[in-house]
Short mmCIF file of the N, C-alpha and C atoms (twelve columns), coordinates in Angstrom:
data_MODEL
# 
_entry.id   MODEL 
# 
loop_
_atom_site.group_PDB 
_atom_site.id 
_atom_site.type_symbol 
_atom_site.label_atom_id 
_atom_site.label_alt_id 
_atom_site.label_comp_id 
_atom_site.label_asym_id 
_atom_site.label_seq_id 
_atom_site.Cartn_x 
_atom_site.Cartn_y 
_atom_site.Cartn_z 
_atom_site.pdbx_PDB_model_num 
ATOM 1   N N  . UNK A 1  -106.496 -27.815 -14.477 1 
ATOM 2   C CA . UNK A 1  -106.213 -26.595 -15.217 1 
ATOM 3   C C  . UNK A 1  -106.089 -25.449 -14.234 1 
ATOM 4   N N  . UNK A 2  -105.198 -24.556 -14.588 1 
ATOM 5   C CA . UNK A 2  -104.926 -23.493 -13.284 1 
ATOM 6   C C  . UNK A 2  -105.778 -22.376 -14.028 1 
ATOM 7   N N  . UNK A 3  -105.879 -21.639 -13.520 1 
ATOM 8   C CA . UNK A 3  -106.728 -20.007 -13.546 1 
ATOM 9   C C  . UNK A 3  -105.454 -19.153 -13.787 1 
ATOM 10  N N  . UNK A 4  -105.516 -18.262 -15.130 1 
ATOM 11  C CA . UNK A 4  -104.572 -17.867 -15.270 1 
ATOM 12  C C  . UNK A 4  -104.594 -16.412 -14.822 1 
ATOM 13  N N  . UNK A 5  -105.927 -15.820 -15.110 1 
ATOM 14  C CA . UNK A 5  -106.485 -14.890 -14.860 1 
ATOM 15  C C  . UNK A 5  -107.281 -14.746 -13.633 1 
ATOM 16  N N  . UNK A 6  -106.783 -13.887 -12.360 1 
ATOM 17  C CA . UNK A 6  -107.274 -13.560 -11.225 1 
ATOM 18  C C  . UNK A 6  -108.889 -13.129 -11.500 1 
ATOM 19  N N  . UNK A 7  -110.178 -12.805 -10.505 1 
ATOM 20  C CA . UNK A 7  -110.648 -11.552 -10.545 1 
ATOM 21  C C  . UNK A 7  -109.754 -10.908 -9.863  1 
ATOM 22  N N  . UNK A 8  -109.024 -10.727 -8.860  1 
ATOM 23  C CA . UNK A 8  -108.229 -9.515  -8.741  1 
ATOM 24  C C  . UNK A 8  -107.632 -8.752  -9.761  1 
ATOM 25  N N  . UNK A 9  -107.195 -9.541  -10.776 1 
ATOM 26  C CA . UNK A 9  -106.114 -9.281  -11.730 1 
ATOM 27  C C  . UNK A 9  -106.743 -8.088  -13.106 1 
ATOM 28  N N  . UNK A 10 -107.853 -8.517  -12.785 1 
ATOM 29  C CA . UNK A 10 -108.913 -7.985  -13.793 1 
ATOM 30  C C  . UNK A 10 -109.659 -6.726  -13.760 1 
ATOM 31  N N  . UNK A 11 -108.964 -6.689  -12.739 1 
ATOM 32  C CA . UNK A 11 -109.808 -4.998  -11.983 1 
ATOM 33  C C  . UNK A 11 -108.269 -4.076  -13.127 1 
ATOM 34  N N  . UNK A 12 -107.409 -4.635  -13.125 1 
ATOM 35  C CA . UNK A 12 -105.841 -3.453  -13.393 1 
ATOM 36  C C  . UNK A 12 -105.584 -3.939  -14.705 1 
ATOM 37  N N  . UNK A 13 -104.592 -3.913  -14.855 1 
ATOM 38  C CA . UNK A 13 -104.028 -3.664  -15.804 1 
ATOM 39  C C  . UNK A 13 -103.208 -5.123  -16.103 1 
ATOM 40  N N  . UNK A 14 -103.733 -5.903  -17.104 1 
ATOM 41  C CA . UNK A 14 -103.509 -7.566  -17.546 1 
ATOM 42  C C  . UNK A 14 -103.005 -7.722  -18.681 1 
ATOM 43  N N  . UNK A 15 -101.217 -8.394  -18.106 1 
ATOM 44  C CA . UNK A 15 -100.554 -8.650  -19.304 1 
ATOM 45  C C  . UNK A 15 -100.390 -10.489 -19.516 1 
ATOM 46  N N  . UNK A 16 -100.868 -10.919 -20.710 1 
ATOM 47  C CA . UNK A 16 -100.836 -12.123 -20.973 1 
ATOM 48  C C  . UNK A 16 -99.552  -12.787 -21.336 1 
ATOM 49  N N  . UNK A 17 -99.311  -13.983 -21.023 1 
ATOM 50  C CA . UNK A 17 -98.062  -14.816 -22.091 1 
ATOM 51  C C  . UNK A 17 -98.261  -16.002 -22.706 1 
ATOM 52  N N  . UNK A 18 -97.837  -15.804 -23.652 1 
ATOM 53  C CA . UNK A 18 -98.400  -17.032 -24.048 1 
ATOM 54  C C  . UNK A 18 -99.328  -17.492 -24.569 1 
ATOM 55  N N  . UNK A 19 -99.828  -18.718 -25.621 1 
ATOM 56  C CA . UNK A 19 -100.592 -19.016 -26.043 1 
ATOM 57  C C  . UNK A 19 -101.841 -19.787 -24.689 1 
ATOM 58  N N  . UNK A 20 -101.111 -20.124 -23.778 1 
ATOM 59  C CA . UNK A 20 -102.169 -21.117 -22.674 1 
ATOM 60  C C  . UNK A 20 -102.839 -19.751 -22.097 1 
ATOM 61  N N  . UNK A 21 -102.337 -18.571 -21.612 1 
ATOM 62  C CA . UNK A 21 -103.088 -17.351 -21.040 1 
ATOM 63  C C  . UNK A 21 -103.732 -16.778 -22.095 1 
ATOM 64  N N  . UNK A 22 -103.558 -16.452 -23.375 1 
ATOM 65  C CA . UNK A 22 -104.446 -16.054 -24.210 1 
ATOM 66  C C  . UNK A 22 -105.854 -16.686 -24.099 1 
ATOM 67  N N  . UNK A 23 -105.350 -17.640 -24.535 1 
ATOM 68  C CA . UNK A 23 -107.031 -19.112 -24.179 1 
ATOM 69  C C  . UNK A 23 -107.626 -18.721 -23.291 1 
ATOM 70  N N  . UNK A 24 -107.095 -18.419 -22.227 1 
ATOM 71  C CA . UNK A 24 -108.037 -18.617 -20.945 1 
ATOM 72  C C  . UNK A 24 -108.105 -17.092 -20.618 1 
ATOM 73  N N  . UNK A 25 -107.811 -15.989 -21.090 1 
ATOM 74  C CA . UNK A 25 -108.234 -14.299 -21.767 1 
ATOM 75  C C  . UNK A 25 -109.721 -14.561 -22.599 1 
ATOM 76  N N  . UNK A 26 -109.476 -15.166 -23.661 1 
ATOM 77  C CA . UNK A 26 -110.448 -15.511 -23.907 1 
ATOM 78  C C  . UNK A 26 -111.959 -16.632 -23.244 1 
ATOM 79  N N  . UNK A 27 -111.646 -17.706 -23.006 1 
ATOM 80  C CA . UNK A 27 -112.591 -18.122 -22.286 1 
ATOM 81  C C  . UNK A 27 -113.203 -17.185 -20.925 1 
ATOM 82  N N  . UNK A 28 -112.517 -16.085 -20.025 1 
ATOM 83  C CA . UNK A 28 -113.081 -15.324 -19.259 1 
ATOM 84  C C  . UNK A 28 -114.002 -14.342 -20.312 1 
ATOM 85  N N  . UNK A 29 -113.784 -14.170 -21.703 1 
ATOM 86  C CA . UNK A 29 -114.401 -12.895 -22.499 1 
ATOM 87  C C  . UNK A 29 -115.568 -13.477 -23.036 1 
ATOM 88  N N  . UNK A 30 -115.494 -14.806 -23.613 1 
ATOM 89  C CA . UNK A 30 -116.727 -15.472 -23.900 1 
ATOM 90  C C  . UNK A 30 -117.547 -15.569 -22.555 1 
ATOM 91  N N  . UNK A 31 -116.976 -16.255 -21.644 1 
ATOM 92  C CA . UNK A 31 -117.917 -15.936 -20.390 1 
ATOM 93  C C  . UNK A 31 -118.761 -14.927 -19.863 1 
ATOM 94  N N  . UNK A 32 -117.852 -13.716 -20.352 1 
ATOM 95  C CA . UNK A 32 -118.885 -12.396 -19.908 1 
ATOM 96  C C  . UNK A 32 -119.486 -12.007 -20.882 1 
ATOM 97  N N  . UNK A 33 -119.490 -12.249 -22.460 1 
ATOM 98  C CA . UNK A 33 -120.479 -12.398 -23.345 1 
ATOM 99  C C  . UNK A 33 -121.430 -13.238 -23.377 1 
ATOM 100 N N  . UNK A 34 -121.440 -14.278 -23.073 1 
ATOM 101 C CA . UNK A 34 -122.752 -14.864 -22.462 1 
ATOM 102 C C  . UNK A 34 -123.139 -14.237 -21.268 1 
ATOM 103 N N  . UNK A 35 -122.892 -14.275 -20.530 1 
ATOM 104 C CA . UNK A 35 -123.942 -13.398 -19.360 1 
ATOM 105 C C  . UNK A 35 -124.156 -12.492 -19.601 1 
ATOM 106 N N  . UNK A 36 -123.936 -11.419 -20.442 1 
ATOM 107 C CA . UNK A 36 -124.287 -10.295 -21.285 1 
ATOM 108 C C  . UNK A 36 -125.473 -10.485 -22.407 1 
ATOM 109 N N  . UNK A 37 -125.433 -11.484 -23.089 1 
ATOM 110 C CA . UNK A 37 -126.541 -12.124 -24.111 1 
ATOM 111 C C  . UNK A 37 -127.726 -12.219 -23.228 1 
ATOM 112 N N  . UNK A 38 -127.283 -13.209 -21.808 1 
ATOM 113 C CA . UNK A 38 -128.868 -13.319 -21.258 1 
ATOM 114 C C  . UNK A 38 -129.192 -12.393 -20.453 1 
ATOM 115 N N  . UNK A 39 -128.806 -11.327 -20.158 1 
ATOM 116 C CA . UNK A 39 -129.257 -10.313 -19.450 1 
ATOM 117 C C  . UNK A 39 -129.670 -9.568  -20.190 1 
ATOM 118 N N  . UNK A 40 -129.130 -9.169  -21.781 1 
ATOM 119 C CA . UNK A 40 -130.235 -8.749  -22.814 1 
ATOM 120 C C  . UNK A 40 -131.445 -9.812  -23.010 1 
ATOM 121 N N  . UNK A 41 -131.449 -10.535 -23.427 1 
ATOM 122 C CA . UNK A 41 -132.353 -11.404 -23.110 1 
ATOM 123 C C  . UNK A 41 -133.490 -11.161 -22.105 1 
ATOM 124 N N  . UNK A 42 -132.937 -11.110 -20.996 1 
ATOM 125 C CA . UNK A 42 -133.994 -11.047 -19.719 1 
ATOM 126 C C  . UNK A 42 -134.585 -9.562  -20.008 1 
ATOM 127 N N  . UNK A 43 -133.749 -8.504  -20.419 1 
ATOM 128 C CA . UNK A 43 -134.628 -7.203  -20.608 1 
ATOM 129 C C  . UNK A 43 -135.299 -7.244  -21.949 1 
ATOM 130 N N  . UNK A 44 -135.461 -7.723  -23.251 1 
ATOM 131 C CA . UNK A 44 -136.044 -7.940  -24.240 1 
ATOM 132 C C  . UNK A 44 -137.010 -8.744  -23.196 1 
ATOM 133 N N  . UNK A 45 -137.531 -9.281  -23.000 1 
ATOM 134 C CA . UNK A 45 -139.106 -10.273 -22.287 1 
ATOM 135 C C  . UNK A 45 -139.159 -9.011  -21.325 1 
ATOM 136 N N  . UNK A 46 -138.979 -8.439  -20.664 1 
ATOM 137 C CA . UNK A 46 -138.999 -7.176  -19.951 1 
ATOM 138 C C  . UNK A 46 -140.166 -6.109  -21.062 1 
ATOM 139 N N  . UNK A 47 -139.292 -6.195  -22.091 1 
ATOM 140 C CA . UNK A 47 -139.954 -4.909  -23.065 1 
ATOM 141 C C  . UNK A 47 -141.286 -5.173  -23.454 1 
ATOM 142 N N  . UNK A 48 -141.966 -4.373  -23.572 1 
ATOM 143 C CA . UNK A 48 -143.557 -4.388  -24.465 1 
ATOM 144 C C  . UNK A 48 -143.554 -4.033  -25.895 1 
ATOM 145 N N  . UNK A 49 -143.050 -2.602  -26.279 1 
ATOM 146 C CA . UNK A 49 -143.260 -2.503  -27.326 1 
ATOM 147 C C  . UNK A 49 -142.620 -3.179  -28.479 1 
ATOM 148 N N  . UNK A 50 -142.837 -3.061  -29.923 1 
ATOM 149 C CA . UNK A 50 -142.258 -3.742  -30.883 1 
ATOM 150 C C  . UNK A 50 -140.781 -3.017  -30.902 1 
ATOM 151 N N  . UNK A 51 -141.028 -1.821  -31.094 1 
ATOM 152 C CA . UNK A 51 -139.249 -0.985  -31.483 1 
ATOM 153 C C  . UNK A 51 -138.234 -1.367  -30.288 1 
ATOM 154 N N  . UNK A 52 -139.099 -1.359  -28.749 1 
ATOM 155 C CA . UNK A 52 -138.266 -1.818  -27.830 1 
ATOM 156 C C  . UNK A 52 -137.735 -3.089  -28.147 1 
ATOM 157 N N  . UNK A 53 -138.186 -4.306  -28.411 1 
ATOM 158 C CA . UNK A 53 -138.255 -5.592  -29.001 1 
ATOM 159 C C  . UNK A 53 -136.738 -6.024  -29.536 1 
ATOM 160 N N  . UNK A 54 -137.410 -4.990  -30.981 1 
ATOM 161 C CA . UNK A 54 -136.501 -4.521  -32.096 1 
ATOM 162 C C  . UNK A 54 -135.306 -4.409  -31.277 1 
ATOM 163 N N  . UNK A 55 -134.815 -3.859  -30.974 1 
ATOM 164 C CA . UNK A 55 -133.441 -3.038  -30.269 1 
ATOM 165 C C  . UNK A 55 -132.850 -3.825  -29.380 1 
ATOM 166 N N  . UNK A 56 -133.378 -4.937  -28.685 1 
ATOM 167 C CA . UNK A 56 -132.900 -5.395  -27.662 1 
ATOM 168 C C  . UNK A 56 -132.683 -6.889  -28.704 1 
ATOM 169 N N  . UNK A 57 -133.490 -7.536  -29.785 1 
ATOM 170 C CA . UNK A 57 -133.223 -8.715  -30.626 1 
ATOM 171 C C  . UNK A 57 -132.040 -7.940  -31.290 1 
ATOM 172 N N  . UNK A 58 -132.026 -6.799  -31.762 1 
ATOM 173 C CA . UNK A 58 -130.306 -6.191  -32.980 1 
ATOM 174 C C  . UNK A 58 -128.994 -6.229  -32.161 1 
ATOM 175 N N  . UNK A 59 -129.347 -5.843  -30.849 1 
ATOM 176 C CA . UNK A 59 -128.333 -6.161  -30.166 1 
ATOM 177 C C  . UNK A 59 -127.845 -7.677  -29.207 1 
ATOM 178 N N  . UNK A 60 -129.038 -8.354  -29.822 1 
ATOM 179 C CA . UNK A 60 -128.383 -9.659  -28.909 1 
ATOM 180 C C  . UNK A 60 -127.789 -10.252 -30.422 1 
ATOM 181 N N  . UNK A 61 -128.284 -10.098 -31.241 1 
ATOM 182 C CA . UNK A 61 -127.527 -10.431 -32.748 1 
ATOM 183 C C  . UNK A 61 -126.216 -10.130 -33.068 1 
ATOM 184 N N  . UNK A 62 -126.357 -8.850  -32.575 1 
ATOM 185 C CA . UNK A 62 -124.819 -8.559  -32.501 1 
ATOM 186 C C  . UNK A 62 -123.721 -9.380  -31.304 1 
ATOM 187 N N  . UNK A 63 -124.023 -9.252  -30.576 1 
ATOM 188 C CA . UNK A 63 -122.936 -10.124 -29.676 1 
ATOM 189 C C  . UNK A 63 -122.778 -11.671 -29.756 1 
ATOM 190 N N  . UNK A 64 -124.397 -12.151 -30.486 1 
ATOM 191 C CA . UNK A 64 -123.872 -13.317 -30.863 1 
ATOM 192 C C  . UNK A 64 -123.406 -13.347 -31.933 1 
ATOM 193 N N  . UNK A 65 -123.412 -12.378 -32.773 1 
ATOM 194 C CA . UNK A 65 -121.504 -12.740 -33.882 1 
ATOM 195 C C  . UNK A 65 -120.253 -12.336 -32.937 1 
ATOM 196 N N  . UNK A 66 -120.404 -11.390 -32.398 1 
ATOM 197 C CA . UNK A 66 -118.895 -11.254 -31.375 1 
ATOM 198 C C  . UNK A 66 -118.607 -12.835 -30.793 1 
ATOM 199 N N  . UNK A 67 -119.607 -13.306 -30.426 1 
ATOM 200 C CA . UNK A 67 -119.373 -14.792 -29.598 1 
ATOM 201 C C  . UNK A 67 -118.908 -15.472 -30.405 1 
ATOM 202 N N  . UNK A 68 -119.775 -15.839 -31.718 1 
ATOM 203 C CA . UNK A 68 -118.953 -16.709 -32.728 1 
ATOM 204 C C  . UNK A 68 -117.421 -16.480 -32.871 1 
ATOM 205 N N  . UNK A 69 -117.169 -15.368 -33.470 1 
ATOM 206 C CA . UNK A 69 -115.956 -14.651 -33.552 1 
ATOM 207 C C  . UNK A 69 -114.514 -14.898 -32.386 1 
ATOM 208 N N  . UNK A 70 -115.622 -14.687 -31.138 1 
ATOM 209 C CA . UNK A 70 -113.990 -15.259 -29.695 1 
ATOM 210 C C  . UNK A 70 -114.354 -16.666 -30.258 1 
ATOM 211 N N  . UNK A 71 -115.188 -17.569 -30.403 1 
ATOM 212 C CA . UNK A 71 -115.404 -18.801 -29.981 1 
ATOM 213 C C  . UNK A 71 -114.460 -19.313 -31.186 1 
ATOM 214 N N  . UNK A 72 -113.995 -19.165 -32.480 1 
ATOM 215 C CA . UNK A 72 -113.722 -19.668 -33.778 1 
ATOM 216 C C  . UNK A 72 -112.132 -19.130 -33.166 1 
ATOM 217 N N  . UNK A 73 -111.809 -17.871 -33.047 1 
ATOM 218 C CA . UNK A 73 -110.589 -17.789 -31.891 1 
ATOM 219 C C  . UNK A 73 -110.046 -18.511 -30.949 1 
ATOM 220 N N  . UNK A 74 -110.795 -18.868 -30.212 1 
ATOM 221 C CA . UNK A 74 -110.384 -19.849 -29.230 1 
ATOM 222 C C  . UNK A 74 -110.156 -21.044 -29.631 1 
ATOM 223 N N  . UNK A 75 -110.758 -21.891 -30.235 1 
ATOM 224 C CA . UNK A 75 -110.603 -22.932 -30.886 1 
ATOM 225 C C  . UNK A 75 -109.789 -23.606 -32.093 1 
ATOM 226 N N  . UNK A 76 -109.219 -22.020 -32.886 1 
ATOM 227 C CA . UNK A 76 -108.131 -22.091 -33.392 1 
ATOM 228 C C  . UNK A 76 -106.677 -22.261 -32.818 1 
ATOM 229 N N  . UNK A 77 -106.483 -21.248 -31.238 1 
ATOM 230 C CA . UNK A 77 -105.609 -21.324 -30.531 1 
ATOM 231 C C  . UNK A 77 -105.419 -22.407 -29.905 1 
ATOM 232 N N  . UNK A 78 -106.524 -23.150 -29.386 1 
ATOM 233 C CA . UNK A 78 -106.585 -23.911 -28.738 1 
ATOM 234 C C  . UNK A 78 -105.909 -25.660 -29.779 1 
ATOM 235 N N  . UNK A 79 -106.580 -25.312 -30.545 1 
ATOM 236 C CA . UNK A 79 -106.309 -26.499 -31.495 1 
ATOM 237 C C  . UNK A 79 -104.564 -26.400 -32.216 1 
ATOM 238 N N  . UNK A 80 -104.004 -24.929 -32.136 1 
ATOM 239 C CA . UNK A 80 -102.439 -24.477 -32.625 1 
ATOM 240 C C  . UNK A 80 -101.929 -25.062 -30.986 1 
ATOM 241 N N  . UNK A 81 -102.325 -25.018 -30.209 1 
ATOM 242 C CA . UNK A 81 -101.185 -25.403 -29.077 1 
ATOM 243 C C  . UNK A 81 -101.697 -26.544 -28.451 1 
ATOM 244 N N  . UNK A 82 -102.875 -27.035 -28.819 1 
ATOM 245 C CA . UNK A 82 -102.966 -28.495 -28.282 1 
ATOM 246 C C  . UNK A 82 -101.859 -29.818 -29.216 1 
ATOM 247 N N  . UNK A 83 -102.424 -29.640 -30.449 1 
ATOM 248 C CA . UNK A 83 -101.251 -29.850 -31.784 1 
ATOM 249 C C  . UNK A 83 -99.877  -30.030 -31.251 1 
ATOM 250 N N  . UNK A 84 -99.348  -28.894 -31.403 1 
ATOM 251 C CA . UNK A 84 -97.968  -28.601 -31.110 1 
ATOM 252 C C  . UNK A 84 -97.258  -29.639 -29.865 1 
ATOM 253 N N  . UNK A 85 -98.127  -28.940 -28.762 1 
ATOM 254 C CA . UNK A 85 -97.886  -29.893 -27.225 1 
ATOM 255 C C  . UNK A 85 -98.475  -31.563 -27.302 1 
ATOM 256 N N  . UNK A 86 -99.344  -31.497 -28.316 1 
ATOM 257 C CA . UNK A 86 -99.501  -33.170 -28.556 1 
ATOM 258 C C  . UNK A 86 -98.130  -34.128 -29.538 1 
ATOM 259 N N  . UNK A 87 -97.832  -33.465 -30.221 1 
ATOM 260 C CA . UNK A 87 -96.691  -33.471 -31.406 1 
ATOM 261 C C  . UNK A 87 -95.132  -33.772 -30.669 1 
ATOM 262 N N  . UNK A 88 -94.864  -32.759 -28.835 1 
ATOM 263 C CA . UNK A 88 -93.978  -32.616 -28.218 1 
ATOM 264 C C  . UNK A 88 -94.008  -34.326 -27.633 1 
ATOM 265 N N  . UNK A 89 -95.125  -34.091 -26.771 1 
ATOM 266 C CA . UNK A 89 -95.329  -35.459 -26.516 1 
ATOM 267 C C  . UNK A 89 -95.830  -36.663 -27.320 1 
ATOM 268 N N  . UNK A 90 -95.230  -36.799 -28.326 1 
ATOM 269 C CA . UNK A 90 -95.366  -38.071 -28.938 1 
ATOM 270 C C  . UNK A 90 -97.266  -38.322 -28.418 1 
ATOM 271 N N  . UNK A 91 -97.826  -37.599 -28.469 1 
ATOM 272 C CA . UNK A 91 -99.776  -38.196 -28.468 1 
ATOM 273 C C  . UNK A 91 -99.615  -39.248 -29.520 1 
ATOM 274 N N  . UNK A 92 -100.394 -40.007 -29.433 1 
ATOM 275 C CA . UNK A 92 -100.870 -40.870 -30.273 1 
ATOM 276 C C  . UNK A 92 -102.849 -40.581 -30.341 1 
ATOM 277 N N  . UNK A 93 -103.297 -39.604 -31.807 1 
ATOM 278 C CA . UNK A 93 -104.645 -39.762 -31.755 1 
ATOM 279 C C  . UNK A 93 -105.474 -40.270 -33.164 1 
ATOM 280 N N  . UNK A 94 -106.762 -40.994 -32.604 1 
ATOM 281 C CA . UNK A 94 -107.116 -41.587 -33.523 1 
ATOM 282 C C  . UNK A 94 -108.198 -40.613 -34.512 1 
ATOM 283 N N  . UNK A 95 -108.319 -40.628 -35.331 1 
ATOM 284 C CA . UNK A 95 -109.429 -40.152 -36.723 1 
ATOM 285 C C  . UNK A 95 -110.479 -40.823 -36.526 1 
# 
Protein backbone atom coordinates (compact mmCIF):
# COMPACT_ATOMS: atom_id res chain seq x y z
CA UNK A 1 0.00 0.00 0.00
CA UNK A 2 1.58 3.43 -0.87
CA UNK A 3 1.24 6.52 1.53
CA UNK A 4 -0.83 8.84 -0.06
CA UNK A 5 -0.45 11.47 2.31
CA UNK A 6 3.15 12.96 3.02
CA UNK A 7 4.00 14.41 6.63
CA UNK A 8 5.42 16.98 4.47
CA UNK A 9 2.23 17.31 2.69
CA UNK A 10 0.36 17.93 5.83
CA UNK A 11 2.03 20.87 7.09
CA UNK A 12 0.14 22.94 3.59
CA UNK A 13 -2.41 22.83 1.97
CA UNK A 14 -3.92 18.94 0.91
CA UNK A 15 -5.87 18.23 -2.03
CA UNK A 16 -7.25 14.62 -2.23
CA UNK A 17 -8.44 12.36 -5.34
CA UNK A 18 -10.20 9.96 -5.24
CA UNK A 19 -11.83 7.46 -3.28
CA UNK A 20 -8.18 5.42 -2.38
CA UNK A 21 -6.73 9.10 -0.95
CA UNK A 22 -9.84 9.87 0.88
CA UNK A 23 -9.35 6.43 2.87
CA UNK A 24 -6.08 7.03 3.68
CA UNK A 25 -7.18 11.16 4.70
CA UNK A 26 -9.00 9.41 6.84
CA UNK A 27 -7.00 6.62 8.34
CA UNK A 28 -4.15 9.55 9.07
CA UNK A 29 -7.41 11.43 11.06
CA UNK A 30 -8.39 8.38 13.00
CA UNK A 31 -4.76 8.03 13.79
CA UNK A 32 -4.44 11.38 15.33
CA UNK A 33 -7.70 10.81 17.18
CA UNK A 34 -6.43 8.07 18.90
CA UNK A 35 -3.34 9.58 20.07
CA UNK A 36 -5.44 12.40 21.12
CA UNK A 37 -7.89 9.98 23.24
CA UNK A 38 -4.75 8.65 25.07
CA UNK A 39 -3.13 11.70 25.84
CA UNK A 40 -6.49 12.77 27.35
CA UNK A 41 -6.39 9.78 28.98
CA UNK A 42 -2.89 10.15 30.37
CA UNK A 43 -3.99 13.73 31.75
CA UNK A 44 -7.40 12.46 33.31
CA UNK A 45 -5.00 9.81 35.74
CA UNK A 46 -2.91 13.07 35.99
CA UNK A 47 -6.07 14.87 37.58
CA UNK A 48 -7.15 14.64 41.32
CA UNK A 49 -10.16 16.30 41.60
CA UNK A 50 -13.70 14.95 40.69
CA UNK A 51 -14.78 18.11 38.28
CA UNK A 52 -11.19 17.78 36.87
CA UNK A 53 -12.08 13.97 36.29
CA UNK A 54 -15.40 15.06 35.01
CA UNK A 55 -13.99 17.19 32.12
CA UNK A 56 -11.28 15.19 30.96
CA UNK A 57 -13.96 11.62 30.93
CA UNK A 58 -16.76 14.40 28.71
CA UNK A 59 -14.15 15.00 26.55
CA UNK A 60 -12.65 11.67 25.87
CA UNK A 61 -16.49 10.73 25.21
CA UNK A 62 -16.64 13.05 22.87
CA UNK A 63 -13.91 12.07 20.51
CA UNK A 64 -14.77 8.68 20.96
CA UNK A 65 -18.04 9.39 18.99
CA UNK A 66 -15.90 11.51 16.49
CA UNK A 67 -13.84 8.11 16.19
CA UNK A 68 -16.86 6.03 15.69
CA UNK A 69 -18.11 8.48 13.19
CA UNK A 70 -14.43 8.55 10.83
CA UNK A 71 -14.32 4.81 11.61
CA UNK A 72 -18.19 3.92 10.12
CA UNK A 73 -16.76 6.46 7.23
CA UNK A 74 -13.99 4.70 6.44
CA UNK A 75 -15.39 1.50 6.25
CA UNK A 76 -18.18 2.53 4.18
CA UNK A 77 -15.63 3.96 1.61
CA UNK A 78 -13.58 1.41 1.96
CA UNK A 79 -16.16 -1.33 1.45
CA UNK A 80 -17.80 1.22 -1.89
CA UNK A 81 -14.33 0.83 -3.58
CA UNK A 82 -13.15 -2.44 -2.44
CA UNK A 83 -16.70 -3.78 -4.08
CA UNK A 84 -16.43 -1.94 -7.13
CA UNK A 85 -12.49 -2.86 -7.76
CA UNK A 86 -13.43 -6.46 -6.65
CA UNK A 87 -16.51 -6.52 -9.22
CA UNK A 88 -13.66 -4.95 -11.99
CA UNK A 89 -11.64 -7.82 -11.31
CA UNK A 90 -13.86 -10.60 -11.54
CA UNK A 91 -12.96 -11.44 -7.28
CA UNK A 92 -14.46 -14.40 -6.53
CA UNK A 93 -15.64 -14.08 -2.51
CA UNK A 94 -17.03 -16.45 -0.26
CA UNK A 95 -20.09 -15.71 2.52
Amino acid sequence: MCKVITPEATEGHVHVHGALEEAELLRETISEELDSITSLVARWHAVESVEGKNTFFQAIKAKRTVLKRLWEALTEMEGSFLLEGCEEAHCHHHH
